[in-house]
Every structure is written in C-alpha cells, then in structure tokens.
Coordinates of C-alpha atoms and ligand atoms in Angstrom, one line a residue:
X1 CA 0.0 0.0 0.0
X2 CA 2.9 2.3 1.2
X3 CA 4.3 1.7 -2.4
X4 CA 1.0 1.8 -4.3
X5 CA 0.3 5.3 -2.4
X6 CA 3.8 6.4 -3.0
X7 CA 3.1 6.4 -6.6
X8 CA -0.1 7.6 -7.1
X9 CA 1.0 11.0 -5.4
X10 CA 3.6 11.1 -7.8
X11 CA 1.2 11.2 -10.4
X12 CA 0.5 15.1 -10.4
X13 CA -3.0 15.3 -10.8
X14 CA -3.6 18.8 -9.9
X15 CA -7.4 20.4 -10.7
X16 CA -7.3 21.9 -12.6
X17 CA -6.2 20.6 -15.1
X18 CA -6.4 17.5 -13.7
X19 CA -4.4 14.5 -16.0
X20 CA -6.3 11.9 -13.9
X21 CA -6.0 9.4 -16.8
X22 CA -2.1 8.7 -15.6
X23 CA -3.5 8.1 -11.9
X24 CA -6.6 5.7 -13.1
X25 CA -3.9 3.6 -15.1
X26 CA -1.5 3.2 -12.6
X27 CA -4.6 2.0 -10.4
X28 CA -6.2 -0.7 -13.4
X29 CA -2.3 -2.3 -13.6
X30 CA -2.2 -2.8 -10.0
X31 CA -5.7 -3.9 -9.9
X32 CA -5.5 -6.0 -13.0
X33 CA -2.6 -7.8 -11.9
X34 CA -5.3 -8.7 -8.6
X35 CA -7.6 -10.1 -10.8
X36 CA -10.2 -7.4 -10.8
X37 CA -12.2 -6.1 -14.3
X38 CA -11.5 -3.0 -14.8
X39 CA -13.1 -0.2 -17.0
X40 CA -11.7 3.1 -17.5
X41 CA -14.7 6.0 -18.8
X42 CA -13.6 9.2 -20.1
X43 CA -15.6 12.3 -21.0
X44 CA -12.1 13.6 -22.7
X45 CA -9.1 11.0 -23.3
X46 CA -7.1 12.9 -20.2
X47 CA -9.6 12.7 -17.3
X48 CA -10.3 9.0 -16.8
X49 CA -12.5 7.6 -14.2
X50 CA -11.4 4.2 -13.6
X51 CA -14.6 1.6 -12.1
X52 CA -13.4 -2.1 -11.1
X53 CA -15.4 -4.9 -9.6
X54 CA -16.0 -8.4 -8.0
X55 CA -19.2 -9.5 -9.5
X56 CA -21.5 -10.9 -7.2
X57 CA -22.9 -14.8 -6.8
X58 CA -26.6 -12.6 -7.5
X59 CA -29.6 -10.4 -6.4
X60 CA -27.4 -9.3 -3.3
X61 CA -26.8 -5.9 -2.4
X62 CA -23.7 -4.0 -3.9
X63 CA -21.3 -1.9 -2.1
X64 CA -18.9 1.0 -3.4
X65 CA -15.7 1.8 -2.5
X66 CA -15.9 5.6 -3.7
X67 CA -12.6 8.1 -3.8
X68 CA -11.1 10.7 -6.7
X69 CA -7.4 10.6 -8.0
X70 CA -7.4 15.1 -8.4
X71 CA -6.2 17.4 -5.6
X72 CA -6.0 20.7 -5.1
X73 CA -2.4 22.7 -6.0
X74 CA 0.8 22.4 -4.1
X75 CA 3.2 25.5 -3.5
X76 CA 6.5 23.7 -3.0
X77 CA 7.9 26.9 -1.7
X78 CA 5.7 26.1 1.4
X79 CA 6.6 22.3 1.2
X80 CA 10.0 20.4 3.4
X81 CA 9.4 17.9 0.7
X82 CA 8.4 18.4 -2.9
X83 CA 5.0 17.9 -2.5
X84 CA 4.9 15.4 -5.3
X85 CA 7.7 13.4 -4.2
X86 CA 5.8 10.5 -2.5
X87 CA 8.3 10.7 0.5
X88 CA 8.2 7.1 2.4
X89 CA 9.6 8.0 6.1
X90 CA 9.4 5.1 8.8
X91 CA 5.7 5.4 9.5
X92 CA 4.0 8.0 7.2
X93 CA 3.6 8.4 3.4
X94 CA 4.0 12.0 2.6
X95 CA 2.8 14.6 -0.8
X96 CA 0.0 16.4 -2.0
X97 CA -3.0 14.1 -1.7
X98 CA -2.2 11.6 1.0
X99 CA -4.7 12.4 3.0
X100 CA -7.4 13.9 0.6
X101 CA -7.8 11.5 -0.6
X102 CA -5.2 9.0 -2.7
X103 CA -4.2 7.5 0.8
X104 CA -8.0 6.9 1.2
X105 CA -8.0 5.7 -2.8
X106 CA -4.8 3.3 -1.8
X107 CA -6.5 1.9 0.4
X108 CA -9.5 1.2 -1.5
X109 CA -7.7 -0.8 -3.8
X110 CA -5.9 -2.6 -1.7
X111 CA -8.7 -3.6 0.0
X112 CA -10.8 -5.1 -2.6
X113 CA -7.6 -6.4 -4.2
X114 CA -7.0 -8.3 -1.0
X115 CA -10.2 -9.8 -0.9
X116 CA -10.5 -10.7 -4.6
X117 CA -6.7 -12.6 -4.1
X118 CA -8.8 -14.9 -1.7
X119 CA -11.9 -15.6 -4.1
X120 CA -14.5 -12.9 -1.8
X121 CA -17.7 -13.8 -3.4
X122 CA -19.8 -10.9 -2.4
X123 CA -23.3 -11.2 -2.3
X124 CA -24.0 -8.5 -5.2
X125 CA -21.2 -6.4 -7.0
X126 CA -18.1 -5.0 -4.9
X127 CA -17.0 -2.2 -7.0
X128 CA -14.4 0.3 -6.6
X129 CA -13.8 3.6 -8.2
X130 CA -11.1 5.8 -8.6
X131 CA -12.9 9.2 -10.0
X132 CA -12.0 13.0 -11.6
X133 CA -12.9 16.2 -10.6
X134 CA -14.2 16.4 -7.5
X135 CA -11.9 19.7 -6.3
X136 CA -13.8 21.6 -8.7
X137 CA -16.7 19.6 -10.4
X138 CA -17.2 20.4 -14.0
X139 CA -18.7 17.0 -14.4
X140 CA -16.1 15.4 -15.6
X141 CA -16.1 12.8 -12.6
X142 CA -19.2 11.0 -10.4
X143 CA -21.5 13.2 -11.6
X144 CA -21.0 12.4 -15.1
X145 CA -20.8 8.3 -14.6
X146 CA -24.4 8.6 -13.4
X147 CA -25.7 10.4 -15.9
X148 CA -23.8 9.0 -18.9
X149 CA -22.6 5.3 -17.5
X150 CA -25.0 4.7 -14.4
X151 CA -25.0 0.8 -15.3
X152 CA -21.4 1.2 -14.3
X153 CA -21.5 2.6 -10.5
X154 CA -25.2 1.9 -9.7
X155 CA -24.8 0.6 -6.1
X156 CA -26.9 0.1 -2.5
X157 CA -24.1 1.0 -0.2
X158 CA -21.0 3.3 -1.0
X159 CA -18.5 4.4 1.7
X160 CA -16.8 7.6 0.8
X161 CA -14.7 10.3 2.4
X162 CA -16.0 13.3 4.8
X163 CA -15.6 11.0 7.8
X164 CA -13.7 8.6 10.0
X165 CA -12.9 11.2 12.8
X166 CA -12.5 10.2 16.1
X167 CA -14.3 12.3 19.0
X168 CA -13.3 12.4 22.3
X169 CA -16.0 14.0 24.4
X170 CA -15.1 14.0 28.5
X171 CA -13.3 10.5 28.0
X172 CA -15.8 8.5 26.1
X173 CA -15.2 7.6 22.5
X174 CA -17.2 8.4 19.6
X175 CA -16.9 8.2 15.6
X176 CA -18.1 10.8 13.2
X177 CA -19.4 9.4 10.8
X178 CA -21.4 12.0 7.4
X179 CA -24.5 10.5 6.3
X180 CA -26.1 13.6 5.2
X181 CA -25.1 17.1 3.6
X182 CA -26.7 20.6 3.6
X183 CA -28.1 21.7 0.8
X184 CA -25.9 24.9 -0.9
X185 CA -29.0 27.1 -1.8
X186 CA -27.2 30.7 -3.2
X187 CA -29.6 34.1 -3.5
X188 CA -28.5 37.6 -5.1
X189 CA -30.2 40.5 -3.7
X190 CA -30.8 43.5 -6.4
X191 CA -31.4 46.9 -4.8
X192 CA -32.3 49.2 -7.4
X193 CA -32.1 53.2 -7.2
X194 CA -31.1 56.1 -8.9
X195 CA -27.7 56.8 -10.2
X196 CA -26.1 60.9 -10.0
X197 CA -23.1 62.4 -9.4
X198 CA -21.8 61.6 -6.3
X199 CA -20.6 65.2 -5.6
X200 CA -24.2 65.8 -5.2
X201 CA -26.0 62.9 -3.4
X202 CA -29.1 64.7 -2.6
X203 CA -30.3 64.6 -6.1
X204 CA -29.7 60.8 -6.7
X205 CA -31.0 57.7 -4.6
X206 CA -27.7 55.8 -3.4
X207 CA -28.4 51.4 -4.1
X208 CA -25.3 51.0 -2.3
X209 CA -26.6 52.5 1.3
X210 CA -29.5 50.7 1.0
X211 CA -28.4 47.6 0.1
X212 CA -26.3 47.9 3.3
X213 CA -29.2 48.3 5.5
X214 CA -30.4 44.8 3.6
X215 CA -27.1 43.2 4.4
X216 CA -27.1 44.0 8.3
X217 CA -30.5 42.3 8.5
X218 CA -29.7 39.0 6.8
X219 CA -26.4 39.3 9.5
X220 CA -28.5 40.3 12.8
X221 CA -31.3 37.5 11.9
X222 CA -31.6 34.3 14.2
X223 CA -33.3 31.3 13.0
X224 CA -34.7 29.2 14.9
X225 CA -33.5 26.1 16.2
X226 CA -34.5 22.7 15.2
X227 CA -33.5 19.4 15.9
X228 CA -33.1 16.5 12.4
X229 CA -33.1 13.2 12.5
X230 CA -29.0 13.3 12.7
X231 CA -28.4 15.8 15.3
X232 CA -31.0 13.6 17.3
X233 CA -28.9 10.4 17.4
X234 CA -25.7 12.7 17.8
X235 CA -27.5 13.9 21.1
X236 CA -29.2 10.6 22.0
X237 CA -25.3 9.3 22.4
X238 CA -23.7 12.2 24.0
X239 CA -25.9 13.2 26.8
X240 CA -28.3 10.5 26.9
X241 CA -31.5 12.7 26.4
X242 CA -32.9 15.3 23.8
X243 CA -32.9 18.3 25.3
X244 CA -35.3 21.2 23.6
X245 CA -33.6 23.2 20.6
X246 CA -33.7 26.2 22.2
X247 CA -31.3 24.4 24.5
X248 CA -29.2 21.8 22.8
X249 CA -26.0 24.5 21.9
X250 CA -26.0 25.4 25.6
X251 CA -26.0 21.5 27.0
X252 CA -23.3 20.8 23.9
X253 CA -20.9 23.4 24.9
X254 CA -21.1 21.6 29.1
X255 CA -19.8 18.6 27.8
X256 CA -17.5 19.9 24.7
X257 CA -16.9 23.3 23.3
X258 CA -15.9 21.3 19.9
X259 CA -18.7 19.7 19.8
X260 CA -21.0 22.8 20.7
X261 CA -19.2 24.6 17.5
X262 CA -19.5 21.3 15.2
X263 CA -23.4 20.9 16.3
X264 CA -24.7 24.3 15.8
X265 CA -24.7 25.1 12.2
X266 CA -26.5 21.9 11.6
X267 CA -29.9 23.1 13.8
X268 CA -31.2 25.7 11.3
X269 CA -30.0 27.0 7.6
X270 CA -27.1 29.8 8.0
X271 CA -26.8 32.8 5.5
X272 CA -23.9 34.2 4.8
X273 CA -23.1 37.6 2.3
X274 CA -20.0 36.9 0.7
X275 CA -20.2 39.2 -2.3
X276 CA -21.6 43.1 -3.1
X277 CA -21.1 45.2 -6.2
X278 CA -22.7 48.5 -7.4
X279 CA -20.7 51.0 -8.9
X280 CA -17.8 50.7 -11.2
X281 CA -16.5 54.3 -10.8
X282 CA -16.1 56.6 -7.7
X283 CA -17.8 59.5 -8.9
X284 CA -21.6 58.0 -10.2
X285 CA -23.5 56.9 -7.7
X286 CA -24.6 53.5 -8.3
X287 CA -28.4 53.1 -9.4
X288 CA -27.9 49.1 -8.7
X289 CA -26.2 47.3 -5.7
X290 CA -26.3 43.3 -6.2
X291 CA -25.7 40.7 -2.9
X292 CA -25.0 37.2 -2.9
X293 CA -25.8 35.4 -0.4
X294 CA -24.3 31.9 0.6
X295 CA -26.8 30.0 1.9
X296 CA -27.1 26.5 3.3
X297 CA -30.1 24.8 4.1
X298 CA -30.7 21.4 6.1
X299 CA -31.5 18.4 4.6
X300 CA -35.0 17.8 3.0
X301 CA -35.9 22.0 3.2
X302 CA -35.9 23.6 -0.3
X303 CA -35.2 27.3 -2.0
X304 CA -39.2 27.7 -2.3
X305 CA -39.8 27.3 1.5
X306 CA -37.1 29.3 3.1
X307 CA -38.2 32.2 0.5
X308 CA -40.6 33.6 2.6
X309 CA -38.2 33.2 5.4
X310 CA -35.7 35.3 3.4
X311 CA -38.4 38.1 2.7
X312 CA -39.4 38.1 5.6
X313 CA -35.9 38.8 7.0
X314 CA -35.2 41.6 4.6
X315 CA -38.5 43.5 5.5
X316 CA -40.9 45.6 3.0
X317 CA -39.6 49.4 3.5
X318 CA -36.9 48.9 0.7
X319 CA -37.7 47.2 -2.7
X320 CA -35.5 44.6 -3.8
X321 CA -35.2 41.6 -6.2
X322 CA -34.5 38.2 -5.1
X323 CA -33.4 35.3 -7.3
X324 CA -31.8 32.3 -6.2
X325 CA -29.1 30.2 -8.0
X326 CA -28.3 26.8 -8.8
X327 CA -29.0 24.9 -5.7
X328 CA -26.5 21.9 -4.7
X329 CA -26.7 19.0 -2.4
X330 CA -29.2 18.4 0.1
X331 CA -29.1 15.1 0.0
X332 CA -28.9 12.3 3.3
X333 CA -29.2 8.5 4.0
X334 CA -30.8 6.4 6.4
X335 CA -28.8 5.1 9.5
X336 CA -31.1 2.2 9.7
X337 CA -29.3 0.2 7.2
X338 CA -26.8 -2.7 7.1
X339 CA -23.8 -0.5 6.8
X340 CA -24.7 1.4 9.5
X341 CA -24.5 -1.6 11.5
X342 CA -21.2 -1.9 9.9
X343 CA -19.8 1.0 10.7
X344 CA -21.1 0.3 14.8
X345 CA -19.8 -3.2 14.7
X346 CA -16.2 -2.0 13.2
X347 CA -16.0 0.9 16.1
X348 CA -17.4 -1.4 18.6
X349 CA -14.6 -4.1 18.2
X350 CA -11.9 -1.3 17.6
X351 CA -12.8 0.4 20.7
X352 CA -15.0 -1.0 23.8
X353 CA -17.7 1.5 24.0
X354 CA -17.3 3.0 21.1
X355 CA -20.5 4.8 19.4
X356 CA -20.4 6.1 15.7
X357 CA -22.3 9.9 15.5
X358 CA -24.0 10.6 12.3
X359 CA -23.4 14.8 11.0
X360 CA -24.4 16.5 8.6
X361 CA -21.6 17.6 6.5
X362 CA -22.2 21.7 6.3
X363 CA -20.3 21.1 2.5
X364 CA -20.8 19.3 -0.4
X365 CA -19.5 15.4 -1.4
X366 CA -19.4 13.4 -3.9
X367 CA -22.0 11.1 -1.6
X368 CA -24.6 13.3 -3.4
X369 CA -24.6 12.1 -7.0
X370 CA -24.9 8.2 -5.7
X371 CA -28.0 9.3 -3.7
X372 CA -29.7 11.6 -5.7
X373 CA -29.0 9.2 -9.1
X374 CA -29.6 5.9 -7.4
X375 CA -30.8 6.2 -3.8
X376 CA -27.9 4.3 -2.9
X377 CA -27.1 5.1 0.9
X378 CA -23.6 6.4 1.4
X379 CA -21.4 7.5 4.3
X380 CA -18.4 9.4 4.5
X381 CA -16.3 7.4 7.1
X382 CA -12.7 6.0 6.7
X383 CA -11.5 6.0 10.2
X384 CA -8.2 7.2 11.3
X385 CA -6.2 7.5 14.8
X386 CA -2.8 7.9 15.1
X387 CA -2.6 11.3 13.1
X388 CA -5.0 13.9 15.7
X389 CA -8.5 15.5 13.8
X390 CA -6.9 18.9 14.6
X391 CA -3.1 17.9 12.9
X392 CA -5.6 16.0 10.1
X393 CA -7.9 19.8 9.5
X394 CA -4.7 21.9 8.9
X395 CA -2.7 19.1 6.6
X396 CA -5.9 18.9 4.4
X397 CA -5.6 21.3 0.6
X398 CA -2.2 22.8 2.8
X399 CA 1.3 22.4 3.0
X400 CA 3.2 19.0 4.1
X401 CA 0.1 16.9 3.8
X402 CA 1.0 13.3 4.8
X403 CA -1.3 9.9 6.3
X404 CA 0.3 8.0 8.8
X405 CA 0.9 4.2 7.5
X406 CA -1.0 2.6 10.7
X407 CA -3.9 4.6 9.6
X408 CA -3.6 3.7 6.2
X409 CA -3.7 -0.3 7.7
X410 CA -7.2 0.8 9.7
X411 CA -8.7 1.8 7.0
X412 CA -8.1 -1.1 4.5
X413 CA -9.6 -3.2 7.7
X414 CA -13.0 -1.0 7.7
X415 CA -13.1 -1.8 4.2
X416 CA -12.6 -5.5 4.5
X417 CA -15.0 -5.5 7.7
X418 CA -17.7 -3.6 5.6
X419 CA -17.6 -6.3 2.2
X420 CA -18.0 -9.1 4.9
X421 CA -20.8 -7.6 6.7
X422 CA -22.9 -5.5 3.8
X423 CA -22.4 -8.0 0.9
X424 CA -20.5 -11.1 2.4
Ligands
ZN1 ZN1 -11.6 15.0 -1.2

C-alpha cells in the first residue's frame, strides 16, 4: 500500500487541469494484476475515471468503495518535501493528496484487491472507483458516470470520504461518521435606485446605502432552532437525552466546546453575504447594488420554502429583487441500514464502547450524486487514529500533507470489515 500510495501522489493530478488518466492507469495495472475487471470512462481521453469490480454470486446488495485521484495545487515553496515526491519515512507516506484522498484511494484498492486474491464472493457487485474532478466539479467525474454510465456505478451501499474522525467528548469515545449534507442554496439581492453624481448625493437615490441596511438584517437574523433526525442520534449518544432546541448548543458546549461549534450550524440554515457590487467608478453613484448570499439549508428543506423566510428577513420598506441560483446538495441517508450496522460493529470491536455519531456535513460530497441518481445510501467514514483531527484539518488542501501508515492499515480493515458484513 505504502508503495502503491507512494506512486499515485507522484502522479501530479492537480485540478485543474487534472491529467487523472495517468493516476486511473496506474490504479487498473495494479488492480488487473489482482484479478479485478477494470473499466476506465472518459468524457475527454485525459480525465479517466477508472470503475473495477467483483461480480456478485446474484440479487445481493452491492457496495462501493468511492474516492477521486485530483487534488488541489501544491506550492513547494511552502513544502519540506516536494509535494509530489511521494516521500516514504518510517511510519508515514508524505505529498500532495495523501490524506485527501489518494491514501484513502490506496487503500480502496488494496482492500478489494486483498479480498479478490482470496476468491471474496460478495453477495452483489463490490465495486471500486477511482474518479475525476471532484476539487472543482465540472462533471467530468461521479456526476457524469451517473448520468452518462449509471450501469457502471449503480450501487446500495457506498463508503466515501467526509468521515472517519475520532471524538473524544469528556473521556468517552465516539466516531463521526457524514450520512447527510446541507443543501448549498445561493440568493443575489438586487437593490435598485437612482444613479447621480456623487458630488451631489441629494439629487440621486444611493443602491449602495441601502443595500447595506439589507445586508445587516440577513447578518443580525436568528433562526430558529430545530432538531433533524442526525443531530437527534448525535445527542441521544452524547448526553443521553434530547434536550429542547432552544437548549441543545447550551447543554453541547457543558460537555465539549468542539462539539457545541460542530453541532450548531446543523440546527437551522445559515446565510452568509460573501459578495456586493454597485458602482464601477467613484464619482456616479450606483443606481444598482447586487448581494450574494451563501446560503445552506438542512436536509429535505428547499429554496421555495425558506423564500418567505428570506423576505421576511429583509423587510418591505426597501424594494428589492430576489433570485436564487443553482441549488446543490441536500441530500442524506438512512442510518437504519446494514452499513450502519457496519460502521457500529467495526468501532465497537476497535474500541469498547465506542459509538459512531451521524453529522451532517455543512459542504458538499461526492455522496450526493450516488444518492440523488440511485438512492444508494452512502457514508463518508474512513476512520483514522494515530494522526490527531486537529493535525488532520490543517494538513488537508495545505502544505506538508501526509497519512500515517498505521492509519492507512485501519482503513483497509474497515473496508474488509464492511464487504463481509454489507455483501458477504
Ligand atoms: Zn476529497
């Protein structure tokens, strides 16, 4: 694995452009050579997605090991290592992608290739892929094999990144593990008025000023509190009860400040200005001021419903246009499933005690596409413990990025533990 890794982060597959053709190849050889099919699909001859499988004995349910071959760009200047080197120390693997995600892909295929060298016959199809473009996603990746080759990476169950974390809340062990996202749900605010010079404001009616008083309301407003199905079983585990909305941040923070921060945006949708423009030059006072808005939404709540909510917030006494933009994501899976009880079996034998906590991811995964195309129920966990979470959040798209070995090993066990108990 260390040398299969090693490799595949010397493959520079930095999106863009990508070049994730050279990274799916090197994966078929090694896979090929395991005795796995292997198909590579391409949307353009340079940005392969590579799909490989054990077929199953028949109707039984198929399983996914999901992960993409891009990653984001390397400085070197900021490296100790060229970041594509594919340094092997004594316990870690390091360069540009070990941790999101080739390490995770490495694994992956070392996993299935394990089990297909000892004649696994899963119940349905164990498949793995090794997909483009998911650092910037202009469809050249998972969202284009289910549209254009869904006979391809159709599955039940798919385990993907986003996960994996351990949680250490006042001594007792728990395991994050993403089974849902929010949904991205963008708005832009036009303010309109009447442009003049700006050496005489009296005569003209400034956009910009008012749009201002627009964008303090959407900062002041509150929303209130609720509890999803996730956040439920999060606080069923934690402190034993479900305390009332109004109250769960408060009873988080007594037993974790971590977990108080990690908790609350996933009670109600946030909405966040990012952007403002109006007038191109100094002296004409702008008769047009445009906001956007990021703005996430939970689970299962759409741009139609929370419009009123947005009016609402903005008031009546200025006019205003609102549109919103593509919305993104939004998409979540059941925990009652068989790779749930995966997940709580793995944990439970890794670590006596041990609970796995469902979150809503506040981003966007790849998890989406498999769900919306094909209901398939995926979960963003590949566990990890000898590198920390908070070493693991500063390593990740930054400089010096590397995956500890022994992790590598816990994670190819997870994946060997799920084949057996989803489709053994
Ligand atoms: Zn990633």
């Amino acid at each position: 694995m260390t040398d299969l890794l090693s490799r595949l982060i010397q493959v520079d597959t930095t999106n863009p452009p990508g070049n994730e053709t050279a990274a799916a190849e090197l994966l078929r050889d090694y896979l090929q050579t395991n005795g796995l099919q292997c198909e590579l699909y391409a949307r353009v001859p340079e940005r392969a997605n590579l799909v490989a499988r054990i077929s199953g004995r028949g109707e039984g349910p198929s399983l996914l090991f999901l992960g993409h071959t891009d990653v984001v760009l390397a400085d070197p200047a900021e490296w100790s290592v060229p970041p594509f080197s594919g340094t092997v120390t004594q316990d870690e693997v390091w360069g540009r992608g070990a941790l999101d995600m080739k390490g995770h892909v490495a694994a992956n295929a070392v996993a299935i290739a394990s089990l297909a060298r000892e004649g696994f016959e899963p119940a349905g199809d164990l498949i793995f892929a090794a997909t483009a473009d998911e650092e910037v996603g202009d469809d050249f990746g998972l969202s284009w094999l289910c549209s254009e080759h869904p006979d391809a990476i159709r599955c039940d169950y798919a385990v993907n990144e986003g996960g994996g974390d351990p949680l250490r809340v006042g001594g007792d062990p728990y395991w994050i593990v993403a089974t849902a996202e929010k949904l991205t749900a963008p708005f832009n605010v036009r303010v309109h008025g009447r442009s003049g010079h700006a050496s005489m404001p009296g005569i003209a009616d400034n956009a910009l000023v008012k749009a201002a008083r627009l964008v303090e309301r959407i900062a002041a407003y509150r929303p209130e509190p609720q509890i999803q199905l996730e956040v439920e079983v999060f606080l069923r585990a934690l402190l034993g009860e479900l305390p009332p909305p109004g109250d769960v941040v408060a009873r988080a923070r007594e037993r974790d400040a971590t977990v108080a921060e990690l908790i609350e945006p996933l009670l109600a949708p946030t909405f966040a200005p990012t952007m403002i423009s109006a007038s191109r030059k100094r002296n004409v006072i702008p008769a047009l001021c445009e906001i956007v808005v990021d703005c996430r939404l939970l689970p299962g709540q759409t741009p139609a419903e929370i419009e009123p909510v947005v009016r609402g917030i903005l008031g009546t006494d200025i006019p205003y246009d609102l549109e919103f933009l593509k919305a993104e994501g939004g998409t979540r899976s059941s925990l009652e499933t068989p790779l749930w009880s995966a997940v709580e079996s793995f944990v439970a034998e890794l670590e006596p005690g041990a609970l796995p906590v469902p979150v809503i991811c506040a981003g966007f995964t790849d998890s989406h596409w498999l769900r919306e195309a094909f209901g398939t129920v995926a979960y963003g966990f590949f566990p990890y413990r000898t590198m920390t979470p908070e070493l693991a959040a500063t390593l990740i798209h930054s400089a010096d990025e590397r995956v500890p070995v022994s992790d590598l090993e816990l994670g190819v066990d997870w994946l060997r533990h799920a084949a057996h108990a989803v489709c053994g």
